[in-house]
Each structure stands twice: as C-alpha cells, then as structure tokens.
PDB file of C-alpha atoms in Angstrom:
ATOM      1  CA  UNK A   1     102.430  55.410 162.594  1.00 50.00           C
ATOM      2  CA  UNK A   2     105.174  53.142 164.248  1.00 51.00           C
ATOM      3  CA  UNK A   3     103.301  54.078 167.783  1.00 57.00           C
ATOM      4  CA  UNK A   4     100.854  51.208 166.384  1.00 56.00           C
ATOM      5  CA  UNK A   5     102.819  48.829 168.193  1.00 60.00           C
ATOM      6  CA  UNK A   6     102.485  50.034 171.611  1.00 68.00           C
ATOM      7  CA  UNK A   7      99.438  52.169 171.502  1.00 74.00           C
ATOM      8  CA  UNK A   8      95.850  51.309 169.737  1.00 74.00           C
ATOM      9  CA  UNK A   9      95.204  52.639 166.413  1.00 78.00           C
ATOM     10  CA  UNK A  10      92.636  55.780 166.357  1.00 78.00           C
ATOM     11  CA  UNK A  11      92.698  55.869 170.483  1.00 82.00           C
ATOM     12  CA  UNK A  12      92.910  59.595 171.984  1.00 85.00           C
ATOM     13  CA  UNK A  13      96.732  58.895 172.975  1.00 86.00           C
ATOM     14  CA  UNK A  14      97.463  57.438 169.015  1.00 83.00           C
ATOM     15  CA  UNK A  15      96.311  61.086 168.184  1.00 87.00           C
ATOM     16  CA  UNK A  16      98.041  62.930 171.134  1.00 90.00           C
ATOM     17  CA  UNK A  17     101.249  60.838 170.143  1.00 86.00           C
ATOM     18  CA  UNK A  18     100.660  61.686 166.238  1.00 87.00           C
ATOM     19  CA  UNK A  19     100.384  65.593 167.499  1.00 90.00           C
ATOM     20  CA  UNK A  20     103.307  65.476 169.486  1.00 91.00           C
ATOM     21  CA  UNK A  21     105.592  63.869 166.656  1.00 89.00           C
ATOM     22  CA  UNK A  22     104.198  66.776 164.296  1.00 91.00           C
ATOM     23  CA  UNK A  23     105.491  69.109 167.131  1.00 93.00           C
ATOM     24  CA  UNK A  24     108.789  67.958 167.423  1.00 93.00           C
ATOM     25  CA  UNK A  25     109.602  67.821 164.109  1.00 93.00           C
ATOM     26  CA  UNK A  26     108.502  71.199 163.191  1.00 93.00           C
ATOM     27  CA  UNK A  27     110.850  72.085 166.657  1.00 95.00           C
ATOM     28  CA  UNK A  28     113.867  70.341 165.013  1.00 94.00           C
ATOM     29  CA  UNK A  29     112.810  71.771 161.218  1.00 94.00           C
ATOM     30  CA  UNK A  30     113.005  75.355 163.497  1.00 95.00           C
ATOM     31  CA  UNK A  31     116.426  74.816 165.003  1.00 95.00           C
ATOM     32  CA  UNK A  32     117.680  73.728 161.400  1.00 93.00           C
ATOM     33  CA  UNK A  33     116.473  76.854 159.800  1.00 94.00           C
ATOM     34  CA  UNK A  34     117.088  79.460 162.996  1.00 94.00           C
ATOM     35  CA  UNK A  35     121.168  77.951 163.057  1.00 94.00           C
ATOM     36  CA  UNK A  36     120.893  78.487 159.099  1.00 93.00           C
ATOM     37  CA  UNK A  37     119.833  81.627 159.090  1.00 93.00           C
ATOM     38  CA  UNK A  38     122.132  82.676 161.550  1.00 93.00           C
ATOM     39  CA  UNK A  39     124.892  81.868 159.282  1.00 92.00           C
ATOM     40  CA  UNK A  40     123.637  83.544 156.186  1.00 90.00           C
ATOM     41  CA  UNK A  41     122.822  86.599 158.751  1.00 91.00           C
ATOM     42  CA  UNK A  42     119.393  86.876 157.790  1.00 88.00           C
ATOM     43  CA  UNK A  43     117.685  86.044 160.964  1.00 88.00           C
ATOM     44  CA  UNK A  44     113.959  84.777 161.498  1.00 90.00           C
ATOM     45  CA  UNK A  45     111.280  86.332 162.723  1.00 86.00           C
ATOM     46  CA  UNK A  46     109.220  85.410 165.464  1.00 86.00           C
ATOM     47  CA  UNK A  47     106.076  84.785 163.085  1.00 88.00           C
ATOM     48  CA  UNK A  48     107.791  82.850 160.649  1.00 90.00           C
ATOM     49  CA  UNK A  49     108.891  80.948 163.630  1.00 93.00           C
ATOM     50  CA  UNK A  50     105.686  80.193 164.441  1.00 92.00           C
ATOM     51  CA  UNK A  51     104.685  78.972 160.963  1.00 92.00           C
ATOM     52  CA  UNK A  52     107.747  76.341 160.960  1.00 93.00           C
ATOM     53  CA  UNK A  53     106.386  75.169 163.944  1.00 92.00           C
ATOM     54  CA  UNK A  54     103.271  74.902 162.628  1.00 92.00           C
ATOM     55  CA  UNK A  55     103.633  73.799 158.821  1.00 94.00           C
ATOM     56  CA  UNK A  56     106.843  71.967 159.245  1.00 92.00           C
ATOM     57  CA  UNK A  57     108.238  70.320 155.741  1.00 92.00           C
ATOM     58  CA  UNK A  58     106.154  72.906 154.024  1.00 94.00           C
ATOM     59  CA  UNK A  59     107.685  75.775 155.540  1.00 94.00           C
ATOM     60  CA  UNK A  60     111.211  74.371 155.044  1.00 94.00           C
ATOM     61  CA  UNK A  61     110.768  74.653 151.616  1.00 95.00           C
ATOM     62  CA  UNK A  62     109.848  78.044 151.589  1.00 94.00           C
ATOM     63  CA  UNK A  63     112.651  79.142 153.979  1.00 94.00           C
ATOM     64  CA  UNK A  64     115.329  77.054 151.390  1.00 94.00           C
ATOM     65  CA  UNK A  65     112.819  79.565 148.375  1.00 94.00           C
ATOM     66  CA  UNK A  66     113.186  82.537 150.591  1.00 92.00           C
ATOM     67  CA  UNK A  67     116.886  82.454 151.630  1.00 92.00           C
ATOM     68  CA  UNK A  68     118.722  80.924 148.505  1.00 93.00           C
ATOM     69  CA  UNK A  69     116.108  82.369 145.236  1.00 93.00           C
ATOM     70  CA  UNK A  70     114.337  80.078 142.888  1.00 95.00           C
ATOM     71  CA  UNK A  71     117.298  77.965 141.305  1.00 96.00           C
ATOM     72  CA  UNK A  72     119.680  77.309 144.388  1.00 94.00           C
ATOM     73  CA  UNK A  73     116.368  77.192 146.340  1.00 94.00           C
ATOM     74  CA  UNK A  74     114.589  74.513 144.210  1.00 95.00           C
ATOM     75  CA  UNK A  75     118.028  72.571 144.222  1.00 96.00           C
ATOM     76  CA  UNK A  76     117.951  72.453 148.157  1.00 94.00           C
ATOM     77  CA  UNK A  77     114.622  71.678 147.813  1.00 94.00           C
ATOM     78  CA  UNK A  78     115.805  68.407 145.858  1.00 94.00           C
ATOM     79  CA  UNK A  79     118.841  67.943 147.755  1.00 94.00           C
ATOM     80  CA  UNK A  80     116.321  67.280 151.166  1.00 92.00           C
ATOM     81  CA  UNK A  81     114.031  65.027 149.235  1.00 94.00           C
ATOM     82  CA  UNK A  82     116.595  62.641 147.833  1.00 96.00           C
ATOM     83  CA  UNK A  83     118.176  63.117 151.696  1.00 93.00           C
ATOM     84  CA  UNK A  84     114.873  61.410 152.912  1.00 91.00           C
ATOM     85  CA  UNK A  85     114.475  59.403 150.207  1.00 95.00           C
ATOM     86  CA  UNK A  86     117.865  57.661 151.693  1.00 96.00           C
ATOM     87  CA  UNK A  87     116.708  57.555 154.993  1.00 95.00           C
ATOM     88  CA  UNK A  88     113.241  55.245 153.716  1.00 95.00           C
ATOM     89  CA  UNK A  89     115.040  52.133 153.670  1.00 96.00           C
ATOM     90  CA  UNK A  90     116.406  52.477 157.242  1.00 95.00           C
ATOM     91  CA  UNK A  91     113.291  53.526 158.321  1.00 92.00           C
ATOM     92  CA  UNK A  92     111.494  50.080 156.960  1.00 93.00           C
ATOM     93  CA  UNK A  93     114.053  47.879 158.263  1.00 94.00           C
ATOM     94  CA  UNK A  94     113.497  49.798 161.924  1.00 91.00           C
ATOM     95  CA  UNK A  95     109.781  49.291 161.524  1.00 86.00           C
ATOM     96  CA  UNK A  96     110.008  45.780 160.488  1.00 89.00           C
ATOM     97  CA  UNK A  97     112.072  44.489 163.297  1.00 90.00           C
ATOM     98  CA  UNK A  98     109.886  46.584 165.924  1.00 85.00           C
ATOM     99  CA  UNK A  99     107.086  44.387 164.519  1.00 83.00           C
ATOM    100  CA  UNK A 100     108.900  41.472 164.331  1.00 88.00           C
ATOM    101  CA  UNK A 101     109.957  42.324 168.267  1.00 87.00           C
ATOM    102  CA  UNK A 102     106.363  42.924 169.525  1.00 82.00           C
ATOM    103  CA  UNK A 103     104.711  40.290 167.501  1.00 79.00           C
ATOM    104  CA  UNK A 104     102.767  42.832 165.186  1.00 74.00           C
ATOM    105  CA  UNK A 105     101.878  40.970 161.746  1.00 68.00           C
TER     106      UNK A 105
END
C-alpha cells in the first residue's frame, strides 16, 4: 500500500490503515450505487447496504448485474474496469513521486 511510506510495513497501524481504506471505499462504492438507484427508482435495502460496505468492488458488480440484466450489466461491468484501468497510470506516477519525495527506493 502507498501508506508504506509513512507507516511500517505489517505494523498494527499498516493494518488499521489497510482496514480503513477498505472502509471508505466500500462507503464511496455505497453512495455511487444508493444515488444510482435512486434514479432508476429501485432503491436499496438496508442489507444490501451492508454487503457494499462490506464486499465493495464485488458487490458493485452485482448491483450493475442486478439493476441493468446480464448484457447492459456485463457492459457496465466493462465500462468500470477499463475506467480503472485509466486511472493505473496516474496512480503510478502519484506513487512514484511520493517515493521519490520521502526517499523510499
């Protein structure tokens, strides 16, 4: 993880920090599929809240399965991936000049 840089590898806050990141972005998958739900008018229920939370990516693709069927589903599904396929290069060039900042070889 990027926290690498600032906080040991395999110490109890490396694995707090790796917890809360898991949190978040299952709280930020959530708010993408509660708003999206909202305007398809099929709203969420509290226990599939709860698994977003939980299971994150994995439970994104079954909301874009549940909400859109198999074909406009699976294309979603493939729309997201190539989205964060994008995203990898800014993502390495961010982790290389935080290493290059702190000294991190």
């Amino acid at each position: 993880a990027a926290s690498v840089v600032v906080i040991p590898e395999g110490s109890a806050l490396d694995r707090l920090a790796d917890l809360a990141s898991i949190f978040v972005y299952g709280v930020l998958i959530l708010a993408w599929c509660h708003y999206d739900s909202l305007e398809r008018g099929r709203p969420l229920g509290s226990g599939y809240r709860f698994l977003i939370v939980i299971f994150g990516v994995l439970a994104l693709f079954v909301y874009l399965l549940r909400s859109r069927g198999l074909v406009r589903g699976l294309r979603a599904i493939g729309l997201a991936l190539l989205f964060a396929l994008a995203l990898l290069p800014g993502a390495v060039v961010a982790m290389l000049v935080t290493a290059l900042a702190f000294g991190v070889e």
